[in-house]
């Protein structure tokens, strides 16, 4: 249900979103900016600061509604963030303010928030203490800090060099999702030849993401090398449609095939992550039959997500389909 607006600046919350907040025992209330959130229950230690602050002015969605969404969607989101390091994209004023990226865990997070300290490669004197996802309290606290999107690593915090998925990002330089959809279907053809089952999702913006669940037994550098090699071959096969050019100017109107979300310490937008875009779309898992040039990703958004959740989950078997990557790596060399 889409949020309605009256003549005042205060939006009317949808019954679905209000219900989700109650079920999560979230309380709303203003807190001092410098003060940590006070626990409101032993299960959900989160207080929402400035709950009526509007994050999407055209739609009237507030920060509280964002937090209610994540409380409601969390059972779906959790498998993709559990025990993974997160990078934080903080947009404290929503659509009308600026954003900044932060890797270091904020000191204002609730006490006991799981973190993982990682040494920088080649910089032995420095390290970053990342937030580790997996708990509802962590997710809601991050949303309260203006983390609209969830950026997650492809490996578990306990085994950072052994990812359990490969990710490809179809980024259309034309800005048209239709181009990304066509590129995704091209990629699927190659993955089918390599006998790799793949799972598409909207990026929540203009692009398409394609994930491949794999056994966590291949080093991250080898996974990245495989992804680079595959997109390079695909771009060479369709040079008028696809590109791997690093230079934005050189890409022209082609779809950029980005394999670099697979690098060590890199992150990608998680399934069910809301994006800071008009209509508040969320990154939506799709079946391949839904990937079409006529699909509008913004149709899956903060105002109507309950409808999407009421249907079958096209990614329900994602983690049941972990595949060995070694055979595909060898097969790719022979193509």
Coordinates of C-alpha atoms in Angstrom, one line a residue:
X1 CA 0.0 0.0 0.0
X2 CA 1.5 3.3 -1.0
X3 CA 1.7 6.0 1.7
X4 CA -0.7 8.9 1.4
X5 CA 0.0 12.5 2.2
X6 CA -2.2 15.1 3.6
X7 CA -1.7 18.8 3.3
X8 CA 0.7 18.7 6.3
X9 CA 4.2 17.5 6.1
X10 CA 3.5 14.5 8.3
X11 CA 2.8 11.3 6.3
X12 CA 0.2 8.7 7.1
X13 CA 1.9 5.3 7.7
X14 CA 0.6 2.2 6.0
X15 CA -1.1 -0.3 8.4
X16 CA 1.4 -2.9 7.2
X17 CA 4.4 -0.9 8.3
X18 CA 2.8 0.1 11.6
X19 CA 2.0 -3.5 12.3
X20 CA 5.6 -4.5 11.6
X21 CA 7.0 -2.0 14.1
X22 CA 4.7 -3.3 16.9
X23 CA 5.7 -6.9 16.2
X24 CA 9.4 -5.9 16.6
X25 CA 8.8 -4.1 19.9
X26 CA 10.3 -0.9 18.4
X27 CA 9.7 2.3 20.2
X28 CA 9.8 5.8 18.7
X29 CA 11.3 8.8 20.4
X30 CA 13.8 11.6 19.9
X31 CA 17.2 11.1 21.5
X32 CA 20.1 13.4 21.7
X33 CA 22.2 13.2 18.6
X34 CA 25.4 12.2 20.5
X35 CA 23.7 9.7 22.8
X36 CA 23.6 6.0 22.1
X37 CA 20.2 4.4 21.6
X38 CA 18.7 3.2 24.8
X39 CA 17.5 -0.4 25.0
X40 CA 13.7 -0.7 24.9
X41 CA 13.5 -4.4 25.3
X42 CA 15.9 -7.3 25.7
X43 CA 15.0 -8.6 22.3
X44 CA 15.1 -5.4 20.2
X45 CA 17.5 -2.8 21.8
X46 CA 16.6 0.0 19.4
X47 CA 15.0 3.5 19.9
X48 CA 14.2 5.4 16.7
X49 CA 15.5 8.9 16.8
X50 CA 13.5 11.5 14.8
X51 CA 11.0 8.9 13.6
X52 CA 8.9 11.3 11.6
X53 CA 11.8 12.6 9.6
X54 CA 10.9 12.3 5.9
X55 CA 13.5 10.4 3.9
X56 CA 11.5 10.3 0.6
X57 CA 9.8 13.6 0.2
X58 CA 7.9 12.8 -3.0
X59 CA 6.4 9.7 -1.5
X60 CA 6.3 10.9 2.1
X61 CA 8.1 7.9 3.5
X62 CA 9.8 8.5 6.9
X63 CA 12.8 7.1 8.6
X64 CA 10.5 5.1 10.9
X65 CA 8.9 3.5 7.9
X66 CA 12.3 2.4 6.6
X67 CA 13.0 0.8 10.0
X68 CA 9.6 -0.9 10.0
X69 CA 10.4 -2.3 6.5
X70 CA 13.6 -3.8 7.7
X71 CA 11.9 -5.2 10.8
X72 CA 9.3 -6.9 8.6
X73 CA 11.6 -8.1 5.9
X74 CA 14.4 -9.3 8.2
X75 CA 13.6 -13.0 8.1
X76 CA 14.2 -12.7 4.3
X77 CA 17.3 -10.5 4.6
X78 CA 19.0 -12.3 7.4
X79 CA 20.5 -15.3 5.4
X80 CA 22.3 -12.9 3.1
X81 CA 23.8 -10.7 5.9
X82 CA 24.4 -13.3 8.6
X83 CA 28.1 -13.4 9.7
X84 CA 29.2 -11.1 6.8
X85 CA 31.0 -7.8 7.0
X86 CA 29.1 -4.8 6.0
X87 CA 30.2 -1.5 4.6
X88 CA 27.9 1.4 5.5
X89 CA 26.4 4.0 3.2
X90 CA 25.0 6.6 5.5
X91 CA 22.3 9.1 4.2
X92 CA 21.1 10.8 7.4
X93 CA 18.8 13.1 5.5
X94 CA 17.4 10.7 3.0
X95 CA 16.9 11.7 -0.6
X96 CA 17.5 15.4 -0.1
X97 CA 20.8 15.2 1.8
X98 CA 24.3 13.9 1.1
X99 CA 25.6 10.4 1.7
X100 CA 29.0 9.1 2.9
X101 CA 30.6 5.7 3.1
X102 CA 31.9 4.4 6.3
X103 CA 33.7 1.1 6.9
X104 CA 34.6 1.5 10.6
X105 CA 31.9 0.5 13.0
X106 CA 30.2 3.6 14.5
X107 CA 30.7 4.1 18.2
X108 CA 27.0 4.9 18.6
X109 CA 25.9 1.4 17.8
X110 CA 24.4 -0.7 20.6
X111 CA 26.9 -2.3 23.0
X112 CA 27.8 -5.8 21.9
X113 CA 27.3 -5.2 18.2
X114 CA 29.3 -7.9 16.4
X115 CA 32.4 -6.6 14.6
X116 CA 35.4 -8.0 12.7
X117 CA 38.7 -6.2 12.6
X118 CA 40.6 -6.7 9.3
X119 CA 44.1 -5.6 8.6
X120 CA 44.6 -3.6 5.4
X121 CA 46.6 -5.4 2.7
X122 CA 50.1 -3.8 2.5
X123 CA 49.3 -1.5 5.5
X124 CA 50.2 -3.5 8.5
X125 CA 49.8 -0.5 10.8
X126 CA 46.2 0.1 9.9
X127 CA 43.0 -2.0 10.2
X128 CA 39.3 -1.5 10.0
X129 CA 36.7 -2.7 12.5
X130 CA 33.7 -3.7 10.3
X131 CA 30.2 -4.3 11.5
X132 CA 29.1 -7.9 11.1
X133 CA 25.5 -8.5 10.1
X134 CA 23.0 -11.1 11.2
X135 CA 21.0 -9.7 14.0
X136 CA 17.8 -7.7 13.8
X137 CA 19.1 -5.3 16.4
X138 CA 22.2 -4.5 14.3
X139 CA 20.1 -4.0 11.2
X140 CA 17.6 -1.6 12.8
X141 CA 20.4 0.3 14.6
X142 CA 22.1 0.9 11.2
X143 CA 18.9 2.0 9.6
X144 CA 18.5 4.4 12.5
X145 CA 21.9 5.9 11.6
X146 CA 20.6 6.5 8.0
X147 CA 22.0 3.4 6.4
X148 CA 19.3 3.0 3.8
X149 CA 21.0 0.3 1.8
X150 CA 22.8 -2.8 3.1
X151 CA 26.2 -3.5 1.5
X152 CA 27.4 -7.0 2.2
X153 CA 30.5 -9.1 1.5
X154 CA 30.4 -12.3 -0.5
X155 CA 32.2 -14.3 2.3
X156 CA 31.6 -15.0 6.0
X157 CA 33.5 -13.0 8.5
X158 CA 35.1 -16.2 9.8
X159 CA 36.5 -17.1 6.4
X160 CA 37.0 -13.9 4.4
X161 CA 39.1 -15.5 1.7
X162 CA 36.5 -18.2 0.9
X163 CA 33.4 -16.5 -0.6
X164 CA 30.2 -18.6 -1.0
X165 CA 28.8 -16.7 -3.9
X166 CA 30.0 -15.0 -7.1
X167 CA 28.3 -11.8 -8.1
X168 CA 28.0 -10.0 -11.4
X169 CA 26.8 -6.4 -11.7
X170 CA 25.1 -5.3 -15.0
X171 CA 25.4 -1.5 -15.0
X172 CA 23.7 0.1 -18.0
X173 CA 25.4 3.3 -19.0
X174 CA 22.2 4.3 -20.8
X175 CA 20.4 4.3 -17.5
X176 CA 17.8 1.9 -18.8
X177 CA 17.0 -1.3 -17.0
X178 CA 16.0 -2.9 -20.3
X179 CA 19.7 -2.9 -21.3
X180 CA 20.7 -4.5 -18.0
X181 CA 18.1 -7.2 -18.5
X182 CA 19.3 -8.1 -21.9
X183 CA 22.9 -8.2 -20.6
X184 CA 21.8 -10.5 -17.8
X185 CA 20.1 -12.9 -20.2
X186 CA 23.4 -13.0 -22.2
X187 CA 25.3 -13.8 -19.1
X188 CA 22.8 -16.6 -18.1
X189 CA 23.4 -18.3 -21.5
X190 CA 27.1 -18.6 -20.6
X191 CA 26.5 -19.7 -17.1
X192 CA 24.1 -22.4 -18.4
X193 CA 26.9 -23.7 -20.6
X194 CA 29.2 -23.8 -17.6
X195 CA 26.4 -25.7 -15.7
X196 CA 26.2 -23.0 -13.0
X197 CA 22.8 -22.3 -11.6
X198 CA 22.3 -18.5 -11.2
X199 CA 19.9 -16.2 -9.4
X200 CA 19.0 -12.7 -10.7
X201 CA 17.8 -9.7 -8.7
X202 CA 17.2 -6.0 -9.4
X203 CA 20.0 -3.8 -8.0
X204 CA 17.2 -1.6 -6.6
X205 CA 18.5 1.1 -9.0
X206 CA 18.9 0.8 -12.8
X207 CA 21.0 -2.4 -12.9
X208 CA 20.7 -6.1 -12.5
X209 CA 22.7 -8.4 -10.3
X210 CA 23.4 -12.1 -10.9
X211 CA 24.5 -14.3 -8.1
X212 CA 25.9 -17.8 -8.2
X213 CA 26.0 -19.7 -4.9
X214 CA 29.2 -21.7 -4.6
X215 CA 31.0 -24.0 -2.2
X216 CA 33.3 -21.9 0.1
X217 CA 36.4 -23.7 -1.0
X218 CA 37.9 -21.4 -3.6
X219 CA 40.2 -18.5 -2.8
X220 CA 38.8 -15.0 -3.3
X221 CA 41.5 -14.1 -5.8
X222 CA 40.6 -17.1 -7.9
X223 CA 36.9 -16.3 -7.8
X224 CA 37.6 -12.7 -8.9
X225 CA 39.9 -14.0 -11.7
X226 CA 37.1 -16.3 -12.9
X227 CA 34.6 -13.4 -12.9
X228 CA 36.9 -11.1 -14.8
X229 CA 37.7 -13.7 -17.4
X230 CA 34.0 -14.6 -17.9
X231 CA 32.8 -11.0 -18.4
X232 CA 35.8 -10.2 -20.7
X233 CA 34.8 -13.0 -23.0
X234 CA 31.2 -12.0 -22.9
X235 CA 32.0 -8.4 -23.8
X236 CA 34.3 -9.5 -26.6
X237 CA 31.4 -11.6 -28.0
X238 CA 28.9 -8.7 -27.9
X239 CA 31.1 -5.5 -28.2
X240 CA 28.3 -3.3 -29.3
X241 CA 26.2 -4.1 -26.2
X242 CA 28.6 -4.9 -23.4
X243 CA 31.9 -3.6 -22.1
X244 CA 34.5 -4.1 -19.4
X245 CA 36.1 -0.7 -19.9
X246 CA 37.2 1.0 -16.7
X247 CA 36.8 4.5 -18.2
X248 CA 33.2 5.7 -18.0
X249 CA 33.7 7.8 -21.2
X250 CA 34.9 4.7 -23.1
X251 CA 31.8 2.7 -22.1
X252 CA 29.5 4.9 -24.2
X253 CA 25.9 3.5 -24.1
X254 CA 26.9 -0.1 -23.4
X255 CA 26.3 -2.1 -20.3
X256 CA 29.3 -2.3 -18.0
X257 CA 29.9 -5.8 -16.7
X258 CA 31.4 -5.3 -13.3
X259 CA 33.1 -8.4 -11.7
X260 CA 34.9 -6.4 -8.9
X261 CA 32.3 -6.9 -6.2
X262 CA 34.1 -10.3 -5.9
X263 CA 37.4 -8.8 -4.7
X264 CA 38.7 -9.2 -1.1
X265 CA 36.8 -6.9 1.2
X266 CA 34.4 -5.7 -1.5
X267 CA 30.7 -5.5 -0.9
X268 CA 27.5 -5.5 -2.9
X269 CA 23.9 -4.4 -2.2
X270 CA 22.1 -7.3 -0.5
X271 CA 18.9 -8.8 -1.6
X272 CA 15.9 -6.9 0.0
X273 CA 18.1 -3.8 0.5
X274 CA 16.3 -0.5 0.1
X275 CA 17.9 2.0 -2.2
X276 CA 18.1 5.8 -2.0
X277 CA 16.2 6.3 -5.2
X278 CA 12.8 7.7 -6.2
X279 CA 9.9 5.5 -5.0
X280 CA 12.2 3.8 -2.4
X281 CA 12.8 0.6 -4.4
X282 CA 14.4 -2.4 -2.9
X283 CA 16.7 -4.9 -4.4
X284 CA 14.3 -7.7 -5.4
X285 CA 15.1 -11.4 -6.0
X286 CA 13.7 -12.5 -9.3
X287 CA 13.1 -15.7 -11.2
X288 CA 14.8 -15.7 -14.6
X289 CA 11.3 -15.7 -16.2
X290 CA 10.8 -12.3 -14.7
X291 CA 14.0 -10.8 -16.2
X292 CA 12.6 -8.8 -19.1
X293 CA 13.4 -5.5 -20.8
X294 CA 9.8 -4.3 -19.9
X295 CA 10.3 -4.8 -16.1
X296 CA 10.3 -1.7 -14.0
X297 CA 12.4 -2.3 -10.9
X298 CA 10.9 0.7 -9.1
X299 CA 7.6 -1.2 -9.0
X300 CA 9.0 -3.2 -6.0
X301 CA 9.2 -0.5 -3.3
X302 CA 8.7 0.5 0.3
X303 CA 5.0 1.1 -0.3
X304 CA 4.0 -2.3 -1.7
X305 CA 6.6 -4.8 -0.6
X306 CA 4.0 -6.9 1.3
X307 CA 2.5 -7.9 -2.1
X308 CA 5.8 -9.2 -3.3
X309 CA 6.4 -11.1 -0.1
X310 CA 3.0 -12.8 -0.4
X311 CA 4.2 -14.8 -3.4
X312 CA 6.8 -17.5 -3.8
X313 CA 10.4 -16.7 -3.0
X314 CA 12.4 -17.2 -6.3
X315 CA 15.6 -17.5 -4.2
X316 CA 14.2 -20.0 -1.7
X317 CA 16.8 -22.6 -2.7
X318 CA 19.7 -20.3 -3.0
X319 CA 21.9 -21.7 -0.2
X320 CA 20.8 -25.2 -1.1
X321 CA 22.5 -24.9 -4.4
X322 CA 26.1 -24.2 -3.5
X323 CA 28.2 -25.4 -6.4
X324 CA 31.8 -26.2 -6.8
X325 CA 33.5 -23.6 -9.0
X326 CA 36.6 -25.6 -10.0
X327 CA 34.8 -27.4 -12.9
X328 CA 33.4 -24.1 -14.3
X329 CA 36.9 -22.5 -14.1
X330 CA 38.4 -25.3 -16.1
X331 CA 35.5 -25.3 -18.6
X332 CA 35.8 -21.5 -19.1
X333 CA 39.4 -22.0 -20.2
X334 CA 38.3 -24.4 -22.9
X335 CA 35.5 -22.2 -24.4

